[in-house]
Short mmCIF file of C-alpha atoms in Angstrom, two decimals:
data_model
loop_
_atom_site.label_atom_id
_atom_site.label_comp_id
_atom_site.label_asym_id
_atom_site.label_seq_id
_atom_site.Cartn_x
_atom_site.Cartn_y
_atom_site.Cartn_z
CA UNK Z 1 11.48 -6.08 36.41
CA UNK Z 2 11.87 -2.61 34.63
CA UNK Z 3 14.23 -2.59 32.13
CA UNK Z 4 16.39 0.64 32.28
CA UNK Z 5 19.21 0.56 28.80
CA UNK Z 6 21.27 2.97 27.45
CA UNK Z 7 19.85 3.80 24.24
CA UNK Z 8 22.52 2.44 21.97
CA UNK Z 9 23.13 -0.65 24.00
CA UNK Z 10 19.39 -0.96 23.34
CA UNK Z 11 19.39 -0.90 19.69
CA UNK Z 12 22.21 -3.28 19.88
CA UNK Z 13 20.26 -5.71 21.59
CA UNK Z 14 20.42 -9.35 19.48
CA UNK Z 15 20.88 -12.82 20.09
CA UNK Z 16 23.97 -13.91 20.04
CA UNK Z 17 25.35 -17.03 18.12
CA UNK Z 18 29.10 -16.84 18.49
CA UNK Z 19 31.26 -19.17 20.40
CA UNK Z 20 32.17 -17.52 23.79
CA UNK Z 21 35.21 -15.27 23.72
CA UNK Z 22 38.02 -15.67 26.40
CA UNK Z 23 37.57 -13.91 29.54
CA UNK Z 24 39.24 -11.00 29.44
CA UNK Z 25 37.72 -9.27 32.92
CA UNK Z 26 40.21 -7.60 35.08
CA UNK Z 27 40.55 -7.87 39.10
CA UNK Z 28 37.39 -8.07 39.67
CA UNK Z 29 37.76 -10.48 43.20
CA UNK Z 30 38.61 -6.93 45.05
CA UNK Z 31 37.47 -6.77 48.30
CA UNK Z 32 34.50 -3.98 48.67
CA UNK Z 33 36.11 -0.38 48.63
CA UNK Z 34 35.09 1.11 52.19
CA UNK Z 35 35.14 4.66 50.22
CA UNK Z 36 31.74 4.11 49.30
CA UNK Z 37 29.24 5.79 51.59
CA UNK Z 38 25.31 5.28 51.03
CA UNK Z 39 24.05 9.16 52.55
CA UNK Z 40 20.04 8.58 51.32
CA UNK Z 41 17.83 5.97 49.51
CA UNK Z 42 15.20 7.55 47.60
CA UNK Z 43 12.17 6.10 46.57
CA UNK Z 44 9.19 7.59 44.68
CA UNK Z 45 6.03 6.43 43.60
CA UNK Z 46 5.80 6.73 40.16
CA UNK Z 47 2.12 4.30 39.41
CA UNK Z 48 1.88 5.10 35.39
CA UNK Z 49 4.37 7.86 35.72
CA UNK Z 50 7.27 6.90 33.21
CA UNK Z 51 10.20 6.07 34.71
CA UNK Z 52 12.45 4.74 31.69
CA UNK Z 53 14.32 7.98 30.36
CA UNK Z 54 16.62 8.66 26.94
CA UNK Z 55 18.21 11.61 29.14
CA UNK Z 56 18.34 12.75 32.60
CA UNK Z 57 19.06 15.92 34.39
CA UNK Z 58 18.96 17.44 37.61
CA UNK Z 59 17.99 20.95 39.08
CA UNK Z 60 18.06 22.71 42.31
CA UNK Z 61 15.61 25.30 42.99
CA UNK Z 62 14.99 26.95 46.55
CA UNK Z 63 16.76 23.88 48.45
CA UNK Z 64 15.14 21.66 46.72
CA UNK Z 65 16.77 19.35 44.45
CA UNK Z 66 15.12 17.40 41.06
CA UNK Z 67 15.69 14.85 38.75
CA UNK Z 68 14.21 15.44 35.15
CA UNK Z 69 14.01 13.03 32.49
CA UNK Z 70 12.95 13.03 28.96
CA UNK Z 71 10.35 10.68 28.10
CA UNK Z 72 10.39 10.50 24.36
CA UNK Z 73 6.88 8.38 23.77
CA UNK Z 74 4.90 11.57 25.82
CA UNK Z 75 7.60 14.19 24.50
CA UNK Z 76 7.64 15.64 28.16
CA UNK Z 77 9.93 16.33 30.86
CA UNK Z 78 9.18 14.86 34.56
CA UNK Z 79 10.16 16.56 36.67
CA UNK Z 80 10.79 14.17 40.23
CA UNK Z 81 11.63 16.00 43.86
CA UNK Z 82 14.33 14.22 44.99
CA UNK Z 83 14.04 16.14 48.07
CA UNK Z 84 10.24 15.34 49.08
CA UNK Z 85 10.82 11.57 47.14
CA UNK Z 86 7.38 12.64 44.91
CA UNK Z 87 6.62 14.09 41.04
CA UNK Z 88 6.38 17.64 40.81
CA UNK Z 89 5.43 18.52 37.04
CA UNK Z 90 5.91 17.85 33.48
CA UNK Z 91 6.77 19.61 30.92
CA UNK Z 92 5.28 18.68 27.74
CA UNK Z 93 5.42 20.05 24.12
CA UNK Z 94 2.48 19.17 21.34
CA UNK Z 95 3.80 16.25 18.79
CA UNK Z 96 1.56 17.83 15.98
CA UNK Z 97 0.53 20.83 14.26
CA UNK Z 98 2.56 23.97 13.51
CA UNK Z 99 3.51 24.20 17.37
CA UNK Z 100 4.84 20.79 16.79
CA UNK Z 101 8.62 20.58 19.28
CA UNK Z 102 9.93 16.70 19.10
CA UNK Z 103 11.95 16.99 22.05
CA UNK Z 104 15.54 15.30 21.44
CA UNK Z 105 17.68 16.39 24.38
CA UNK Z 106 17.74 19.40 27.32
CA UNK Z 107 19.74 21.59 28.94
CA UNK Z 108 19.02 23.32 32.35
CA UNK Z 109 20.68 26.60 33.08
CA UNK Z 110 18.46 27.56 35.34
CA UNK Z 111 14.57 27.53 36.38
CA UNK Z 112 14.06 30.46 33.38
CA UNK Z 113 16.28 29.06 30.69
CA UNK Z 114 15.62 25.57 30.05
CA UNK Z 115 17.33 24.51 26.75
CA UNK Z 116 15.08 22.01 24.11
CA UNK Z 117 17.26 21.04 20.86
CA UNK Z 118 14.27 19.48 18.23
CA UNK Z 119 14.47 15.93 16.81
CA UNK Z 120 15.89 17.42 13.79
CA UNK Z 121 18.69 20.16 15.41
CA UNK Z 122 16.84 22.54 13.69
CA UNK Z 123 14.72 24.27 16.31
CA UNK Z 124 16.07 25.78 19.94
CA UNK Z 125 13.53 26.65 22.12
CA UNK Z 126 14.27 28.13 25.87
CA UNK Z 127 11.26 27.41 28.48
CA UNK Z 128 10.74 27.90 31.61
CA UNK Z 129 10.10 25.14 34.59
CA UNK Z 130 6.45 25.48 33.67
CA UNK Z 131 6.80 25.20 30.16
CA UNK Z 132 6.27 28.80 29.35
CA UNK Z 133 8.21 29.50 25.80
CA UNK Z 134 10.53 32.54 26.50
CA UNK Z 135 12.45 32.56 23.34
CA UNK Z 136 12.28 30.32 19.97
CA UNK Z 137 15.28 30.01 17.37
CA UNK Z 138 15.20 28.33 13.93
CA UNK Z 139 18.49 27.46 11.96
CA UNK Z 140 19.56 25.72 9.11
CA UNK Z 141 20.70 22.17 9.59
CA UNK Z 142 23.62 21.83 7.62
CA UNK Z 143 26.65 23.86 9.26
CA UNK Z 144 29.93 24.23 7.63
CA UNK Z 145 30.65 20.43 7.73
CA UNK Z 146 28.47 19.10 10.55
CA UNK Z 147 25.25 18.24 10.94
CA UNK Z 148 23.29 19.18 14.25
CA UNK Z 149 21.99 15.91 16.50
CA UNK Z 150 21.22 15.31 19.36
CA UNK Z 151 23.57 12.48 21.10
CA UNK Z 152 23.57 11.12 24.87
CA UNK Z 153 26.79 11.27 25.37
CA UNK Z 154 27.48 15.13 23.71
CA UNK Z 155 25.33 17.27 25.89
CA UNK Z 156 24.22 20.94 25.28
CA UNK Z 157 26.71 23.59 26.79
CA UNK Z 158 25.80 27.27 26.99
CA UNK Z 159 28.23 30.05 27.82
CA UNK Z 160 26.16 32.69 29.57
CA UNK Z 161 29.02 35.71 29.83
CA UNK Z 162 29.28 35.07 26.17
CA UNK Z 163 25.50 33.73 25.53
CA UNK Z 164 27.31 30.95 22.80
CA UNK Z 165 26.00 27.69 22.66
CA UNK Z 166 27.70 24.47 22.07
CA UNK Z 167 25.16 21.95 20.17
CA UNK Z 168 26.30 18.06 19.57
CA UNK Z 169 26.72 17.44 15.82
CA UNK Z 170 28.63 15.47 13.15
CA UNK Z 171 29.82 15.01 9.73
CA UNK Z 172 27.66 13.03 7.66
CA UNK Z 173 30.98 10.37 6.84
CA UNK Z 174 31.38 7.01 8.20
CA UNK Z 175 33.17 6.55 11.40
CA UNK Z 176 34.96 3.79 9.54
CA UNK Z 177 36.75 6.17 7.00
CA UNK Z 178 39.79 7.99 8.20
CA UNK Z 179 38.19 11.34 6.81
CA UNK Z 180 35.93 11.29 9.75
CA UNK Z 181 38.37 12.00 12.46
CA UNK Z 182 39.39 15.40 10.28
CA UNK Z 183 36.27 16.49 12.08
CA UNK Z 184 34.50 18.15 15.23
CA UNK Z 185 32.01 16.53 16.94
CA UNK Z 186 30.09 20.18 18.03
CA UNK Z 187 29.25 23.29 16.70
CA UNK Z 188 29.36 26.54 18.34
CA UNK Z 189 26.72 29.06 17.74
CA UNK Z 190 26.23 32.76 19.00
CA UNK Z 191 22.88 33.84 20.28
CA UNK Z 192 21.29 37.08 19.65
CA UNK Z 193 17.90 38.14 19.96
CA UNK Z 194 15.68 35.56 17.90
CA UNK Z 195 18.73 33.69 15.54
CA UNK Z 196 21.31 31.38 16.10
CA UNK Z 197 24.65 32.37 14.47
CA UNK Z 198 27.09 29.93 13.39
CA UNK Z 199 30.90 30.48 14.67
CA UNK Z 200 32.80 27.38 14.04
CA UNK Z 201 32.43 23.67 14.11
CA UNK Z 202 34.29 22.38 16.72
CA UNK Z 203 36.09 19.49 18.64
CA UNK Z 204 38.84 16.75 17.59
CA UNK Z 205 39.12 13.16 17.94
CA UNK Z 206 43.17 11.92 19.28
CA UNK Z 207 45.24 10.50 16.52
CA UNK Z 208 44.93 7.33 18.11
CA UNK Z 209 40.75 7.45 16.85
CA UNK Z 210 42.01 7.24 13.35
CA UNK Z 211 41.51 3.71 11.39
CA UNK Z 212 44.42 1.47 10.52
CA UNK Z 213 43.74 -0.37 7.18
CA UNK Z 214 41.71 -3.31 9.14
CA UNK Z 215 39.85 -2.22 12.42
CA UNK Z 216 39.20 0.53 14.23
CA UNK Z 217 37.32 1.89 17.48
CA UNK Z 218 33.52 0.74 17.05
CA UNK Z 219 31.29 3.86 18.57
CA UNK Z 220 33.51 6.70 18.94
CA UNK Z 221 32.15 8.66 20.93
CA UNK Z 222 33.21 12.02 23.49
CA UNK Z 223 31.87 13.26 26.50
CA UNK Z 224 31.48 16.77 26.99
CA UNK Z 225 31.27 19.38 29.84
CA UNK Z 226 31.20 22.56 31.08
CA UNK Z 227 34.73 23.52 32.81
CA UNK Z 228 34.76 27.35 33.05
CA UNK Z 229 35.27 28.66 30.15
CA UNK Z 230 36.47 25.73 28.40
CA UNK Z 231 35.22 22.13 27.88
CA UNK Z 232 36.58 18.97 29.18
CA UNK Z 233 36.39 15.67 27.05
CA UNK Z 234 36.11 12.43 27.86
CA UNK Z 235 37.05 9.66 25.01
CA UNK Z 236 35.28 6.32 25.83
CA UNK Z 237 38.60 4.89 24.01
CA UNK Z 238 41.36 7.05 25.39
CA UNK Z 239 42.46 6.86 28.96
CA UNK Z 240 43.67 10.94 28.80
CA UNK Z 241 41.47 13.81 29.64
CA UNK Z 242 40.96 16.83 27.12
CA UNK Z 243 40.32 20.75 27.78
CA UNK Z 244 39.27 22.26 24.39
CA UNK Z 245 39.29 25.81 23.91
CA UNK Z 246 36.24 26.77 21.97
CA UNK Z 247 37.13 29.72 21.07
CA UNK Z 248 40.17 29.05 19.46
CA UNK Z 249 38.51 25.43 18.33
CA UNK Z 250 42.19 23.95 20.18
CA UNK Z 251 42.48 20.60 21.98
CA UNK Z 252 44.82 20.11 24.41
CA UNK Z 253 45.75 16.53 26.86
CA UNK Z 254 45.27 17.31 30.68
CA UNK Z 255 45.90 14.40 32.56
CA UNK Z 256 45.91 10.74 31.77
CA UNK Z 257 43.23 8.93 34.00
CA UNK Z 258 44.04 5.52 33.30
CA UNK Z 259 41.23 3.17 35.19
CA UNK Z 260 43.07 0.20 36.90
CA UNK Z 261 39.67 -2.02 35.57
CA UNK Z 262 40.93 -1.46 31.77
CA UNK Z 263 44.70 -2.66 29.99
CA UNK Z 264 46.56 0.17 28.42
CA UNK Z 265 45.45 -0.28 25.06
CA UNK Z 266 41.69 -0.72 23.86
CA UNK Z 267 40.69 -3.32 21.43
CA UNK Z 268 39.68 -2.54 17.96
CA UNK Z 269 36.89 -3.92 16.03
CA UNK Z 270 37.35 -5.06 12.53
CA UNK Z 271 36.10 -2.66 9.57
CA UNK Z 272 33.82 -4.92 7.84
CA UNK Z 273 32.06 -6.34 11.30
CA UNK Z 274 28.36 -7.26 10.98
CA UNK Z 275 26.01 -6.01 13.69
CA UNK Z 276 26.13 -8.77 15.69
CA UNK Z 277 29.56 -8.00 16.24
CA UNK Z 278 29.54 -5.08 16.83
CA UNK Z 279 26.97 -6.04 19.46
CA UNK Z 280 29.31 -8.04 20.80
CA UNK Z 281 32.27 -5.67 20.66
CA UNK Z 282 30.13 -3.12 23.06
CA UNK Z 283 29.05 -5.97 25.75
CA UNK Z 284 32.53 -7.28 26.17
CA UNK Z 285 35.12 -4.69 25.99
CA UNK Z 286 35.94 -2.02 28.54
CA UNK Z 287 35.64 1.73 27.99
CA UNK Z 288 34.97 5.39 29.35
CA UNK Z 289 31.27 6.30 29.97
CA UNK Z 290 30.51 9.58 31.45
CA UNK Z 291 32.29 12.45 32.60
CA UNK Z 292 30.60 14.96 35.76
CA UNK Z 293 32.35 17.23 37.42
CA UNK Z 294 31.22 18.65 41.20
CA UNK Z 295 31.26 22.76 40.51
CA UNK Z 296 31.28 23.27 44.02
CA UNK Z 297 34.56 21.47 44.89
CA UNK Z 298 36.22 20.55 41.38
CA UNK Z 299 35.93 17.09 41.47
CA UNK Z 300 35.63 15.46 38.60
CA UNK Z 301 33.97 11.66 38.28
CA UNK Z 302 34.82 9.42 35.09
CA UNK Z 303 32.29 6.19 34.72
CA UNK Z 304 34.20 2.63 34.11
CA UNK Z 305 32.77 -0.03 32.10
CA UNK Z 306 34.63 -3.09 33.08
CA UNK Z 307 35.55 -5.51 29.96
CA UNK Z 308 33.49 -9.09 30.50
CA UNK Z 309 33.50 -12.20 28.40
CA UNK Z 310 30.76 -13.01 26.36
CA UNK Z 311 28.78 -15.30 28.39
CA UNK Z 312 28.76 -16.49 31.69
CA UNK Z 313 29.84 -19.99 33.26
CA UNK Z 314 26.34 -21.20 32.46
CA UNK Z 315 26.78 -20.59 29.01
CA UNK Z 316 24.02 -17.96 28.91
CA UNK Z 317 24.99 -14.22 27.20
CA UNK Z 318 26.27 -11.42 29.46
CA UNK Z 319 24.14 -8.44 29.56
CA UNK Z 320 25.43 -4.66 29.24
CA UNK Z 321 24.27 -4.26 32.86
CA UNK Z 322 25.61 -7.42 34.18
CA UNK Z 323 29.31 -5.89 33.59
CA UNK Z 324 31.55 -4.15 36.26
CA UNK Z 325 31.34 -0.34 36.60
CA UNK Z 326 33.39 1.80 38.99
CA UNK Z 327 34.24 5.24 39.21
CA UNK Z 328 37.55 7.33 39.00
CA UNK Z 329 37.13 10.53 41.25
CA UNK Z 330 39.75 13.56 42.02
CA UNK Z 331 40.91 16.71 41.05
CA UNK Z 332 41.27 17.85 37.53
CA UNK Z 333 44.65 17.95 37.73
CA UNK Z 334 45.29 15.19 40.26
CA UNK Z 335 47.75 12.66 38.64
CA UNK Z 336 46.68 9.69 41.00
CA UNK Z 337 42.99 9.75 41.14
CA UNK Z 338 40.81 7.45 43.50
CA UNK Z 339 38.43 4.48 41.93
CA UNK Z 340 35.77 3.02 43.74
CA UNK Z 341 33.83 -0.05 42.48
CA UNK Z 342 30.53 -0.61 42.13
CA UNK Z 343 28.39 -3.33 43.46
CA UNK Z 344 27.82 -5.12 40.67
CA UNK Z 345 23.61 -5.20 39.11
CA UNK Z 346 22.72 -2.89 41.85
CA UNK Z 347 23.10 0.75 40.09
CA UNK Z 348 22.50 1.98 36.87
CA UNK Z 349 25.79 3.69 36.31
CA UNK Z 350 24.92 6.08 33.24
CA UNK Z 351 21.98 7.61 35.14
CA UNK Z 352 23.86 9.42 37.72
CA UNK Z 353 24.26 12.83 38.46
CA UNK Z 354 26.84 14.92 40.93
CA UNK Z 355 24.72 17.19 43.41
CA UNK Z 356 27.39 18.72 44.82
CA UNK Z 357 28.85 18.00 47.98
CA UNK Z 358 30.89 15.76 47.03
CA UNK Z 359 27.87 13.47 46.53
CA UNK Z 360 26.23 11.65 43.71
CA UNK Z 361 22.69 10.77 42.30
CA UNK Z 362 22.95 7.37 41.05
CA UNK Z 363 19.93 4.92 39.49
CA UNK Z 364 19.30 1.58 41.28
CA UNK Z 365 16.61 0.76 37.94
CA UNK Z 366 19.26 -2.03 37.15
CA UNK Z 367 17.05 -5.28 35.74
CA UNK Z 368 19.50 -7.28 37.64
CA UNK Z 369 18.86 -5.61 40.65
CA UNK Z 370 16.75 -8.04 42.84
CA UNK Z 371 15.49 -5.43 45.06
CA UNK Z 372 13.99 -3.67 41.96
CA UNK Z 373 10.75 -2.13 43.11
CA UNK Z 374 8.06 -2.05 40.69
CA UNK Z 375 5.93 1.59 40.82
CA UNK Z 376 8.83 3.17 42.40
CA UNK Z 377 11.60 5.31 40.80
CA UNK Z 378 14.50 4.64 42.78
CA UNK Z 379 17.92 6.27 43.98
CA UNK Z 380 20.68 6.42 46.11
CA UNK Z 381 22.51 9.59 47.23
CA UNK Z 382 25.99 8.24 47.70
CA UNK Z 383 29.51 10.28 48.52
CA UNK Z 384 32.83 8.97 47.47
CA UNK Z 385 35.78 9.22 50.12
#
């Protein structure tokens, strides 16, 4: 079975030795929400073709739509045609050398500006969908107070009327120090002609982020996207949606999109936890995942994990995967949004992508999905009602 984890539930990954916590799971014997309509499977052969991606994408070019992922091991980009359900291409920079490009992360504006952000965050290159280099920037690392990273859950943004660029960083303090939360979590830059111009470190974490004397929120973490000319945030811990202003670095609370899967208040994780625990904390308690938005119709998805105990009746430990997910859908400014939930081990619900349409790309490579086909990359195309 192909195993298909989130990077950081990856690395937390351990076997687990304490006694099992009480189960803390919310209505989860809901009958299956009719709202849920399967449009497409998709299935493509994939033989050797990689299939187990650090970050996905999608494009559309001339009606036909693809889903890109970055294999880190072969530093390329596959490019998959979800349209004729076969690989198209790769794109694939050289891991030594002085043309040397450790691909961390991507952004696709369009089939002639490709965004690559370095291992490091400090090289930019823009490609084409061949590969072609169009344009190469260098900067210095170290910004006013941030560092540039690459991070799954902070994406790339570009501003094309204003050609800035929002790149994920952070302050080199630890998210257990109160200091932390004084800081963004991005840094906008200006582009012109060959450089990369730093304007202003950006982004804030709610008061609510900030550690009391004994615990605090384990992983803090925002999800960014594009909203016009603004960005709208998604806290994994906060059940309120954010618009910040980048230009005036100014965060403001939209709406508060609390998932019926999750109780009002999250729980905290103690300061001086161990790894294991904090392994723990991440399998068992509920949270915020991603954040997509539909551009053609405004409507905005928000990912549920559903909280889960420990382990299971058997005794046996609870994978990430094994948990509830569901999905909170509406308008931006809809007070009462809609929440579908998931079939549970069928759909790997950080690999999914809206296509517009009011439709989503979602992942069935869930290991606990027993119609997991080997040599085949597989999807559904589903719409939410």
């Amino acid at each position: 079975m192909k195993n298909y984890l989130f990077l950081f539930v990856v690395l937390l990954l351990f076997s687990c030795t304490q006694n099992k916590k009480p189960n803390n799971e919310l209505n989860t014997n809901i009958s299956k929400n009719e709202t849920l309509s399967i449009i497409k499977a998709i299935s493509i052969p994939i033989d050797t073709l990689p299939y187990n991606f650090e970050y996905t994408s999608i494009h559309k070019e001339d009606n036909e739509l693809y889903f890109v992922g970055l294999d880190k091991p072969t530093n390329a980009l596959y490019f998959y045609s979800i349209t004729n359900q076969s690989f198209s291409h790769k794109i694939q920079k050289p891991t030594e050398g002085s043309e040397k490009f450790m691909i961390k992360q991507f952004y696709i504006h369009s089939k002639d500006s490709i965004f690559l952000l370095d291992d490091y965050g400090t090289k930019l290159q823009i490609v084409n969908i061949r590969g072609n280099n169009v344009c190469s920037f260098k900067f210095k690392n170290k910004q006013k107070t941030n560092i540039v990273e690459a991070s799954l859950g902070k994406g790339i943004i570009y501003f094309g009327r204003d050609n800035k660029i929002v790149l994920p960083s952070y302050v080199e303090i630890e998210d257990t120090k109160a200091e932390f939360y004084k800081y963004g979590f991005g840094s906008l830059f200006l582009l012109k002609n060959d450089s990369l111009s730093l304007i202003n470190d950006i982004g804030k974490f709610p008061d609510e982020y900030t550690p009391d004397k004994s615990s605090y929120f384990y992983y803090p973490s925002a999800n960014m996207i594009k909203y016009n000319d603004n960005i709208l945030l998604s806290f994994s811990k906060n059940h309120n949606l954010f618009s910040l202003n980048v230009d005036k670095n100014k965060t403001s609370k939209l709406k508060k999109w609390k998932s019926s899967y999750l109780e009002e208040d999250f729980e905290r994780l103690q300061l001086n936890h161990d790894i294991q625990q904090g392994s723990n904390y991440v399998f068992t308690t509920g949270f915020y995942t991603l954040l997509k938005i539909d551009t053609e119709t405004e409507i905005l998805y928000r990912i549920v994990k559903h909280p889960q105990p420990l382990k299971n009746t058997e005794g046996k430990l609870n994978q990430y995967l094994e948990c509830g997910f569901s999905i909170m859908y509406g308008k931006i400014d809809d007070p009462n949004p809609k929440e579908v939930l998931l079939e549970k081990g069928k759909y790997v619900p950080y690999v999914v992508h809206s296509i517009g349409n009011n439709q989503l790309l979602i992942s069935l490579e869930n290991p606990f999905n027993p119609n997991n086909k080997e040599n085949m990359l597989e999807f559904e195309i589903i719409e939410l009602k």
